[in-house]
Short mmCIF file of C-alpha atoms in Angstrom, two decimals:
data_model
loop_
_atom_site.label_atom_id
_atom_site.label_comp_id
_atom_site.label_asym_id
_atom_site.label_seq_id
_atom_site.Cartn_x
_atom_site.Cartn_y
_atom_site.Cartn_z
CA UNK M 25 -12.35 -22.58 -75.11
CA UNK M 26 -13.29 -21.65 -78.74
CA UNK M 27 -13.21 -18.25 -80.30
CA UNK M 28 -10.98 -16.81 -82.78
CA UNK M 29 -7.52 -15.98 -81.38
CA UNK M 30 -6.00 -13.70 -83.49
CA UNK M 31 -2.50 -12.10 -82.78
CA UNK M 32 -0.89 -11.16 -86.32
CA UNK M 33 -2.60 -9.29 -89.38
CA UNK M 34 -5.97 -10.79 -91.10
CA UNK M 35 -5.23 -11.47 -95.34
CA UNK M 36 -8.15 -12.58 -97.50
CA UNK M 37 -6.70 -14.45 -100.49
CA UNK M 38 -3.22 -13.51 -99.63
CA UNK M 39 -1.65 -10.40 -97.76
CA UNK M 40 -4.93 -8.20 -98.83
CA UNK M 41 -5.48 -6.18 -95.37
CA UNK M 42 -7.91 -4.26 -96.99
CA UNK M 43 -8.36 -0.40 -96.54
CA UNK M 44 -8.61 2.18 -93.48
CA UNK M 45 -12.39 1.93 -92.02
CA UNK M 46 -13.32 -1.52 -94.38
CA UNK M 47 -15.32 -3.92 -92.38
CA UNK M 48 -15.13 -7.81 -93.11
CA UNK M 49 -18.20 -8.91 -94.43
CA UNK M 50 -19.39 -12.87 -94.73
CA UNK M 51 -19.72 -14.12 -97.82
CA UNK M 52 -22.22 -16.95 -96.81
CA UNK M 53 -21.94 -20.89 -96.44
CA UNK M 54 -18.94 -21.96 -98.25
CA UNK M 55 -18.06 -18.18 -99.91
CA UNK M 56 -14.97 -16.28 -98.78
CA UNK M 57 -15.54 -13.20 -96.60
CA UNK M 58 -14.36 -9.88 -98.33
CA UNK M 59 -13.66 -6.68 -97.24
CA UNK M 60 -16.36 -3.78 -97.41
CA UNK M 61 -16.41 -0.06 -97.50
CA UNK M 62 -19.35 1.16 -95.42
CA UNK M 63 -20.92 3.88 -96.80
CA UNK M 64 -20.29 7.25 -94.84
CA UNK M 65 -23.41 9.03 -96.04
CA UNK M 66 -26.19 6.09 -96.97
CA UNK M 67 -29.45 7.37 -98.27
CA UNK M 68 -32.84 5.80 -97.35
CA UNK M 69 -35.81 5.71 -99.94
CA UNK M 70 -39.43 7.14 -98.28
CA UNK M 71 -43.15 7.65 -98.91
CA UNK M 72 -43.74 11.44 -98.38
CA UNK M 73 -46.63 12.46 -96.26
CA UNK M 74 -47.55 15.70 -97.74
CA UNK M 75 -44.62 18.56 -99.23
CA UNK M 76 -40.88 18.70 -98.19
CA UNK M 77 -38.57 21.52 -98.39
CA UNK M 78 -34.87 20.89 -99.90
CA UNK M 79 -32.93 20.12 -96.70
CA UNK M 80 -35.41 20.30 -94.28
CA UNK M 81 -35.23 17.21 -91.62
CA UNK M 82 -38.06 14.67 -91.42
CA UNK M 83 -39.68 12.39 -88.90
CA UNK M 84 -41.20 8.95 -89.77
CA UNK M 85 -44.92 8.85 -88.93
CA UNK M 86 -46.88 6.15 -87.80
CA UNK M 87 -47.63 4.90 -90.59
CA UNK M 88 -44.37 4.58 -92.26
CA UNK M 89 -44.37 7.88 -94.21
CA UNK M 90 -41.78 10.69 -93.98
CA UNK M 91 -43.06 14.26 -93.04
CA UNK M 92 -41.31 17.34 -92.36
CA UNK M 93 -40.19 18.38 -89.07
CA UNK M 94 -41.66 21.98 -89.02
CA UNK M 95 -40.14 23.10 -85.36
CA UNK M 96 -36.77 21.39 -83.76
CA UNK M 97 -36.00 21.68 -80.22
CA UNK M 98 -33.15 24.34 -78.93
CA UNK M 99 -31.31 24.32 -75.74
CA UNK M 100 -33.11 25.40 -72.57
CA UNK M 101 -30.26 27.95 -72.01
CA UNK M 102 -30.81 31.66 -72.62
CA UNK M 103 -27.98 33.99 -74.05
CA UNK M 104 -27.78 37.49 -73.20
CA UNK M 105 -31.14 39.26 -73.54
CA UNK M 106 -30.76 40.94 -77.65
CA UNK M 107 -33.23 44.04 -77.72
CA UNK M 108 -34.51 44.46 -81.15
CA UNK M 109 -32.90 47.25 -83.24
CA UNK M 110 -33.95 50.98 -83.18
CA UNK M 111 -35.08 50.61 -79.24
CA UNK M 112 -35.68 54.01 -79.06
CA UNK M 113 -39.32 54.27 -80.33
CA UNK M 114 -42.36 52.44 -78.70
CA UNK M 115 -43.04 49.40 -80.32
CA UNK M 116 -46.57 47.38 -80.05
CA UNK M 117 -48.26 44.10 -80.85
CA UNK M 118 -45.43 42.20 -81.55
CA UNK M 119 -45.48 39.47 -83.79
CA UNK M 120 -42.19 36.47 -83.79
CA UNK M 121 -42.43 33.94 -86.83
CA UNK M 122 -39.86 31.05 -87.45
CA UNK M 123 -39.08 31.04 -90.92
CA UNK M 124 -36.55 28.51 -91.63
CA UNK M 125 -33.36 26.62 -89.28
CA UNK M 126 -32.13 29.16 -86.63
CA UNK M 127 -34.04 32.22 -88.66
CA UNK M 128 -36.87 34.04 -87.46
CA UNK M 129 -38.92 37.04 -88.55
CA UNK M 130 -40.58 39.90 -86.40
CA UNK M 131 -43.15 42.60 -86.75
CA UNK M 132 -44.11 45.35 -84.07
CA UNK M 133 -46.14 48.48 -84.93
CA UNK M 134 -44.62 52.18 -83.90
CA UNK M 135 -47.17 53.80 -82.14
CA UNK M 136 -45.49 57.20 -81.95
CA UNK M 137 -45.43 56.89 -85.80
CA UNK M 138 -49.06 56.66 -86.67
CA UNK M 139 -48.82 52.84 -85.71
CA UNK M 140 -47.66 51.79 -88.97
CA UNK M 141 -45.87 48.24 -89.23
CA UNK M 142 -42.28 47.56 -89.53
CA UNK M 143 -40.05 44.38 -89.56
CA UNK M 144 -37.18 42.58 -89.61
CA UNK M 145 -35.33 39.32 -89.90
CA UNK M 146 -32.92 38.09 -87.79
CA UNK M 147 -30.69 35.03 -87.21
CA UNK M 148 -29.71 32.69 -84.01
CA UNK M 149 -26.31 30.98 -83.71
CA UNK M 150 -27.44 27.87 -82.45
CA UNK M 151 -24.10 26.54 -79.87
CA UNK M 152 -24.83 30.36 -78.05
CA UNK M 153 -28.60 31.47 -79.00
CA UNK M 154 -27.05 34.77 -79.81
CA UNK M 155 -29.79 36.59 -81.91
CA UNK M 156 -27.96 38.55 -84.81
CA UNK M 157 -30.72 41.39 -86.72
CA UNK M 158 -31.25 42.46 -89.73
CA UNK M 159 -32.11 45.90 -90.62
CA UNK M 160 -35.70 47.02 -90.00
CA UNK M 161 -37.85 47.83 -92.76
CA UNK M 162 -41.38 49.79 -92.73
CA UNK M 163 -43.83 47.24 -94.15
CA UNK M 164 -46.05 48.82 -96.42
CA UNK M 165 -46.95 52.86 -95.96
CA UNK M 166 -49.99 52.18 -94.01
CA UNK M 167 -51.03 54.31 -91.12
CA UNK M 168 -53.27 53.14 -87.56
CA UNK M 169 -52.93 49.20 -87.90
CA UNK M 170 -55.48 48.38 -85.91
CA UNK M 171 -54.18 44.14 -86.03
CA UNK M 172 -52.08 41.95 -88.53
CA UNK M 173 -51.28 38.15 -88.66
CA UNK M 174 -48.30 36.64 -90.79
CA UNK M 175 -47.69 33.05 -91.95
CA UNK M 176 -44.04 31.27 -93.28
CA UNK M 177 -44.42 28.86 -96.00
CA UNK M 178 -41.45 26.55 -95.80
CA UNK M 179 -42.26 25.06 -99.18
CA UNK M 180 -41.23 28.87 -100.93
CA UNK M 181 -39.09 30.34 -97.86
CA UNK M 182 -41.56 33.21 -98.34
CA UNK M 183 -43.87 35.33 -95.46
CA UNK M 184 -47.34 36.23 -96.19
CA UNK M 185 -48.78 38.95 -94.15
CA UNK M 186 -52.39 40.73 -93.96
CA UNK M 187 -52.98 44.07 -91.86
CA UNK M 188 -55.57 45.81 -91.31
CA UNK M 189 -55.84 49.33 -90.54
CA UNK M 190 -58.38 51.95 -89.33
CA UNK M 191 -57.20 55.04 -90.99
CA UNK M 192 -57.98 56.11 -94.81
CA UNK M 193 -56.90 54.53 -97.38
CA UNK M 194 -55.80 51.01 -98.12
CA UNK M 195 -58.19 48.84 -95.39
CA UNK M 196 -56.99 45.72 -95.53
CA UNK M 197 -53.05 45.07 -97.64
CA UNK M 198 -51.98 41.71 -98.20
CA UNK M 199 -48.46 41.51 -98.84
CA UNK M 200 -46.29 38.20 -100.28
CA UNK M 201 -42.62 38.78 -99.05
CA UNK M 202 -39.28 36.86 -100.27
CA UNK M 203 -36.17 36.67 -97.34
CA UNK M 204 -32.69 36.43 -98.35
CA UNK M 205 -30.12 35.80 -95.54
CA UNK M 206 -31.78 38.70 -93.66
CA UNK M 207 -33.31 41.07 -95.92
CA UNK M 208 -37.07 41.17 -96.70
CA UNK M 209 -38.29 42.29 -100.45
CA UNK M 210 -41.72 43.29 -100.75
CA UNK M 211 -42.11 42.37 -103.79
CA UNK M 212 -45.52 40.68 -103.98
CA UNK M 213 -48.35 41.73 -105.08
CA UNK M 214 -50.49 44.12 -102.57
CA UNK M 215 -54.13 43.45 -102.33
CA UNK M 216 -56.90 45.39 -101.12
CA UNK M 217 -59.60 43.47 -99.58
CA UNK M 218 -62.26 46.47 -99.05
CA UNK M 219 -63.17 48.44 -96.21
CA UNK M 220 -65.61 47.51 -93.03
CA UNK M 221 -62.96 44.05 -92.42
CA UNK M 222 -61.27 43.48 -89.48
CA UNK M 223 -60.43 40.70 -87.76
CA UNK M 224 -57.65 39.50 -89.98
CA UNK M 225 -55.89 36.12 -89.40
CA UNK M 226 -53.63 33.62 -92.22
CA UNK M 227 -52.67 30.06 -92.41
CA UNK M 228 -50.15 28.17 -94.51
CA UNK M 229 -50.35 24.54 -95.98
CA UNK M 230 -47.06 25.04 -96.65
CA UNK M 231 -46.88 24.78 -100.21
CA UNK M 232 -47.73 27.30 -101.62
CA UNK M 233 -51.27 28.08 -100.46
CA UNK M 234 -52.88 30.25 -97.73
CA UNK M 235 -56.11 30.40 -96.31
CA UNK M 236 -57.32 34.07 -95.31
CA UNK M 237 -59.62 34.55 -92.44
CA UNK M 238 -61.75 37.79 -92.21
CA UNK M 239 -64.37 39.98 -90.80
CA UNK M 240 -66.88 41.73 -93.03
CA UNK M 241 -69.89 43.60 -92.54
CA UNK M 242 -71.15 41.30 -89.58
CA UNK M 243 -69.94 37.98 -92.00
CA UNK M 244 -66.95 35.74 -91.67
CA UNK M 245 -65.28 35.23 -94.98
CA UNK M 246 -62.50 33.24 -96.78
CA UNK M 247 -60.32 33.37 -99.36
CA UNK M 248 -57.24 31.45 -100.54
CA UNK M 249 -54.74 33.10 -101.97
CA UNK M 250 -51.29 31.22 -103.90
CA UNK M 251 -47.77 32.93 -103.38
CA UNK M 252 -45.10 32.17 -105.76
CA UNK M 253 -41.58 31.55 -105.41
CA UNK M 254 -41.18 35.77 -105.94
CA UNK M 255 -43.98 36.54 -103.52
CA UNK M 256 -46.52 37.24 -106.17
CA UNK M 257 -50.08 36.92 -104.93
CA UNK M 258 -52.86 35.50 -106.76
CA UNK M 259 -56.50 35.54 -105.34
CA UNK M 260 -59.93 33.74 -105.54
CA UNK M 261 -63.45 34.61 -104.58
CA UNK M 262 -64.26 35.75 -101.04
CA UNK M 263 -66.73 32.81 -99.41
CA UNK M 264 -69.04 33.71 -96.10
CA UNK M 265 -68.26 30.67 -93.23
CA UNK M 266 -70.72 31.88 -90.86
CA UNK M 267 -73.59 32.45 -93.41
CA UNK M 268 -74.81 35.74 -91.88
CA UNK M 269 -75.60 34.38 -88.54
CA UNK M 270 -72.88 36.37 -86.71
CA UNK M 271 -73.25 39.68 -85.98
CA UNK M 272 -70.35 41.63 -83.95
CA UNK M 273 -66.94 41.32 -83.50
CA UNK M 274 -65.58 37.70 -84.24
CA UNK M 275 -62.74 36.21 -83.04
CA UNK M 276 -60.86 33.25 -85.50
CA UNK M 277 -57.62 31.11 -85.29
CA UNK M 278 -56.73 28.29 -87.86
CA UNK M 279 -54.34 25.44 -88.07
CA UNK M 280 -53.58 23.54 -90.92
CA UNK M 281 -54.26 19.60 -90.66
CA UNK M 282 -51.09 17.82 -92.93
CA UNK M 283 -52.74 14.67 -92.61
CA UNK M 284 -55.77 15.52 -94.59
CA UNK M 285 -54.54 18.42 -96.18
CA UNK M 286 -57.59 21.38 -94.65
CA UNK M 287 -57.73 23.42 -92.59
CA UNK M 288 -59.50 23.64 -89.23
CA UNK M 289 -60.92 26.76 -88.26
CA UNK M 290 -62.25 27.56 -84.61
CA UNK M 291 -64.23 30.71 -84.55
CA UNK M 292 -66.17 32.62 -81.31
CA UNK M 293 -68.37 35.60 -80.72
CA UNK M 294 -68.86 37.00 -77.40
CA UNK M 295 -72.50 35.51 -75.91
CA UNK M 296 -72.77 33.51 -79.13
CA UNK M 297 -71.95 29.89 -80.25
CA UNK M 298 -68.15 28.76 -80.96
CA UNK M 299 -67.85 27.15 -84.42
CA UNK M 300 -65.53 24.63 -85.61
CA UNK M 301 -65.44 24.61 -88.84
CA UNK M 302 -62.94 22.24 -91.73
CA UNK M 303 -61.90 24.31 -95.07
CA UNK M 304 -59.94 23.23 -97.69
CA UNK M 305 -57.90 24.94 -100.90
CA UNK M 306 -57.56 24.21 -104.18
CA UNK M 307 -55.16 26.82 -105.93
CA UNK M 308 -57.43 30.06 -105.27
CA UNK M 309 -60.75 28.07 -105.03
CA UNK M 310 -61.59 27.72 -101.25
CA UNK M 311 -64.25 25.37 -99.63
CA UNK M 312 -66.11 24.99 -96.69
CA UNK M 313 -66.60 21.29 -95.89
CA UNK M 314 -68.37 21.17 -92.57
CA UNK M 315 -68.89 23.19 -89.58
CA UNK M 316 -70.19 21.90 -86.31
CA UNK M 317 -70.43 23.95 -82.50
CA UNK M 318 -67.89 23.72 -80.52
CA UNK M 319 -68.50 21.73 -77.21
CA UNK M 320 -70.94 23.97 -75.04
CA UNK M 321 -72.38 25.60 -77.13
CA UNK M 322 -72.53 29.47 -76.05
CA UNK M 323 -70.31 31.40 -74.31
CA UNK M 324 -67.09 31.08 -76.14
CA UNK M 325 -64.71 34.48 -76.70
CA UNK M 326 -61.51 34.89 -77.44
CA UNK M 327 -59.79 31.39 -79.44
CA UNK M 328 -56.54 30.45 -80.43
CA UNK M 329 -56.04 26.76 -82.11
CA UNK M 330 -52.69 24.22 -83.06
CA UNK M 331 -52.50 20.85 -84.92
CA UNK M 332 -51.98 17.88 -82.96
CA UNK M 333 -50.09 15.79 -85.65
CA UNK M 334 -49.22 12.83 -83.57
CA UNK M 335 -53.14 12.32 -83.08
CA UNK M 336 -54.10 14.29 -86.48
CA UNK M 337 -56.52 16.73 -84.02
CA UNK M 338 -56.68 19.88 -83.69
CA UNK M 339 -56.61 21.85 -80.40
CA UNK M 340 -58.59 24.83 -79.61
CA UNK M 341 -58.31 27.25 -76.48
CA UNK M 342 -60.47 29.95 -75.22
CA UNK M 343 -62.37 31.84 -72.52
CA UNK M 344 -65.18 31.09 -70.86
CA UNK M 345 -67.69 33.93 -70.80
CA UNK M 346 -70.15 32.70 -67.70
CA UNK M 347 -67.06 32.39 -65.53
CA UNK M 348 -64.35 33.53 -67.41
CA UNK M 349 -62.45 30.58 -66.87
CA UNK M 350 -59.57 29.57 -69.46
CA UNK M 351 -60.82 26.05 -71.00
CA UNK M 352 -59.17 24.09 -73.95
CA UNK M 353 -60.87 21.30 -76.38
CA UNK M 354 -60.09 18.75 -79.13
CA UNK M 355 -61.51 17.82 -82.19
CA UNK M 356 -60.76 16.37 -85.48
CA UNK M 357 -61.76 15.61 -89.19
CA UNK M 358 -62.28 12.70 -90.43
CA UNK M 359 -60.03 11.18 -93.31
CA UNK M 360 -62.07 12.70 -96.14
CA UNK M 361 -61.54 15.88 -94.62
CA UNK M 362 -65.15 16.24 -94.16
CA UNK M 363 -66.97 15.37 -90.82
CA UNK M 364 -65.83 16.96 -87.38
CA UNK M 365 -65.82 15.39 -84.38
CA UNK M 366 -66.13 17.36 -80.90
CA UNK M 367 -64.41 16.63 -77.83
CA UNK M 368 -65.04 16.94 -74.09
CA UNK M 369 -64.00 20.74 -73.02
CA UNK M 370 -61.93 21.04 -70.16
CA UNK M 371 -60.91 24.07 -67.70
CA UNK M 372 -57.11 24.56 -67.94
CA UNK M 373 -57.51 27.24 -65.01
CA UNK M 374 -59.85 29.19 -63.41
CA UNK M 375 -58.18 32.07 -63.91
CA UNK M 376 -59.82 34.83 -66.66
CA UNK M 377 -58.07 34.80 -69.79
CA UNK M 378 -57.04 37.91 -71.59
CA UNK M 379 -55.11 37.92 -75.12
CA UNK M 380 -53.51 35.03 -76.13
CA UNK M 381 -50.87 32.46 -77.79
CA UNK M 382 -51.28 29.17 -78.43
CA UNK M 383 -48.15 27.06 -79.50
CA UNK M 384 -47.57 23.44 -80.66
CA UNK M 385 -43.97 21.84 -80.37
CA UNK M 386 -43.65 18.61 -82.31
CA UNK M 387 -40.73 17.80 -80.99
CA UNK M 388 -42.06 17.80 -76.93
CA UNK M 389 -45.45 16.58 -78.27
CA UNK M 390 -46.84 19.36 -76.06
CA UNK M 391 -48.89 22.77 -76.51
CA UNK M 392 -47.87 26.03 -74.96
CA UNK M 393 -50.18 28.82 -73.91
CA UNK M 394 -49.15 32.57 -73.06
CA UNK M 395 -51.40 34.83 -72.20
CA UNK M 396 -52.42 37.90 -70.04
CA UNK M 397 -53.96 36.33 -66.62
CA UNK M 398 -56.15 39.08 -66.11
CA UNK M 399 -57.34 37.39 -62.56
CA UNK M 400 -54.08 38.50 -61.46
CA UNK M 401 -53.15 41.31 -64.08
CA UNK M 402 -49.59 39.39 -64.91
CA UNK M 403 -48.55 37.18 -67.76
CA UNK M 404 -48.95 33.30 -67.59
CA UNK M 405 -46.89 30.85 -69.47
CA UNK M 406 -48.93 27.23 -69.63
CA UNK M 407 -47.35 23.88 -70.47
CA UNK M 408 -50.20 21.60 -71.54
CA UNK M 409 -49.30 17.83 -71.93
CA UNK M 410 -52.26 15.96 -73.82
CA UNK M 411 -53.50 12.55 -72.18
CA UNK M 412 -53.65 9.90 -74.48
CA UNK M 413 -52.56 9.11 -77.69
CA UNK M 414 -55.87 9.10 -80.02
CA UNK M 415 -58.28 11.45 -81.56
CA UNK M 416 -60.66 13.56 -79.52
CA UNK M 417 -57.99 13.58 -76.50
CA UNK M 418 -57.73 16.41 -74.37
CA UNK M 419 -55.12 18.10 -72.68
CA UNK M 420 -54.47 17.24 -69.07
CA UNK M 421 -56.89 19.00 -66.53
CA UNK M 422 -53.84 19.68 -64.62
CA UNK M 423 -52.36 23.32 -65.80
CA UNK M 424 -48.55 23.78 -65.53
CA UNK M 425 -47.75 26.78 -65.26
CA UNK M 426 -44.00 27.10 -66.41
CA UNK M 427 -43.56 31.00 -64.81
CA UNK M 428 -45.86 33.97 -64.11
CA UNK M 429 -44.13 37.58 -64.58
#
């Protein structure tokens, strides 16, 4: 009983059957339904959180706005293992950067050439991961890179990368770099920034700016730097973060915080205190808003640190130096970008750690660690799940270690 029983064809205001794909739509008490075409493509009107690239896909935060997805999720499954091109030489330090959908970008240094840099871009076909190169480049002409760091700015497409090297000549090159399909021009500017740095590492707000980190004469300084569309650099003043009261080699990582728009900076010293400190860049102009020690004070070598967007904190591991033991903490800005607030540390294993990676993946709301478990001279690969959903929440004491090789 009741229901519409319905054996022939449906007219509206006479044999009108509409169109392939229509959908009949009610017109309201007393109105005659019609037929509709749905839209195949419908667009949605946002609130942007912060810069988005043309085409890039976007998440909806918490608080309503749309922000770009910076990392999406492949398939677990590995292709056949690609070697990079020109195997034939020994290749160091390597360096892997996404830099757009299914692209990345790698560095290694040829240390039976001198150990000067080279490159090259290459491309994954994402329904078989097969990795497809570009051709390798030398970056720059300098000779005995000593260490590098590179940044992607999704905003330009373009790679900004600082070495530094221990031979004559250029010290310290900063190079902007445009990619088309696979090819890298090195067309930016080159900047020198004097001798006696080292300790070089870059971050990207992803539009435009970068924040560069660097050791000099004892000091920690910071400049920002913008890179145009055609990888031109342009530079401000050099500012001092530690304020003279490091001495020795430092040790910095930085993360960019899209929420608030600085930076967070984590820097150690062996046997001295680890600093947290919150930056921020206005075209070349860069300040330092706050800095604050790092829970426990001394002891802190060795740091790597990732943005926590879901809890807009910033996560920071590193060793140990009483113990050696590999421990992690969280901390945060506050909305004004200026006060810090320290977590709890925790020990993620007791194991010593050597170099390091530290990942974030947006899309498993987890952080991945690499590094060289010199306890048992082998490499470790961490997952690290983080407890809770606010600020100042750790990761979980428990360490998962995914494989050890």
């Amino acid at each position: 009983a009741g229901g519409i029983d319905i054996t022939g064809n449906i007219g509206l205001g006479g044999a009108n059957y509409g169109t392939s794909g229509q959908v009949l739509t009610s017109g309201g008490s007393g109105a005659n339904a019609t037929w509709t075409t749905v839209e195949a493509a419908p667009t949605v009107a946002g609130v942007a959180n912060g810069a988005i690239a043309t085409d890039k896909a976007v998440i909806v935060e918490d608080d309503g706005k749309l922000a770009e997805v910076l990392e999406q999720g492949v398939s677990a499954a590995q292709s056949a293992i690609t070697p990079a091109p020109t195997p034939s030489y020994n290749k160091t330090q390597p360096l892997v950067l996404n830099c757009g959908t299914n692209k990345f970008i790698t560095f290694w240094e040829r240390s039976d050439y001198s150990n000067r840099l080279y490159g090259c871009v290459a491309t994954i076909d994402p329904s078989t991961n097969a990795i497809t190169y570009g051709s390798v480049q030398q970056i720059f002409n300098q000779l005995g890179v000593l260490n590098y760091d590179a940044c992607y700015d999704s905003s330009t497409g373009n790679v900004f990368l600082i070495t530094h090297s221990g031979q004559t000549g250029p010290d310290t090159v900063c190079i902007g770099m445009t990619i088309s399909g696979t090819n890298i021009s090195q067309s930016g500017q080159r900047v020198n920034l004097g001798s006696n740095v080292s300790s070089v590492k870059c971050a990207s707000n992803n539009n435009g700016g970068v924040l560069v980190l660097y050791q000099n004469g004892g000091n920690m300084n910071a400049r920002a730097a913008t890179m145009a569309a055609n990888g031109a650099l342009a530079w401000g003043s050099a500012s001092s973060i530690s304020g003279g009261t490091y001495n020795g080699n430092h040790v910095m990582s930085a993360a960019y915080d899209t929420d608030r728009e600085v930076f967070g900076v984590a820097i150690t010293n062996g046997g001295q205190d680890g600093k947290a400190v919150i930056m921020s860049i206005n075209g070349t102009a860069v300040t330092v808003n706050n800095t604050n020690n790092l829970q426990g004070g001394f002891h802190y070598d060795g740091v790597e640190t990732v943005y926590d967007p879901m809890r807009k904190q910033f996560l920071t591991t590193y060793r140990y130096t009483p113990n050696n033991y590999t421990k992690g903490i969280s901390w945060y800005t506050d909305t004004a970008g200026t006060g810090i607030v320290i977590g709890t540390d925790f020990t993620i294993t007791t194991n010593r750690l050597g170099s390091q990676k530290l990942t974030w993946s947006d899309t498993l709301d987890k952080a991945y660690l690499q590094f060289n478990n010199d306890t048992i001279n082998q490499v470790s690969l961490v997952e690290l799940t983080v407890s809770g959903t606010g600020q100042g929440t750790g990761f979980t004491n428990t360490m998962s270690s995914i494989f050890t090789t």
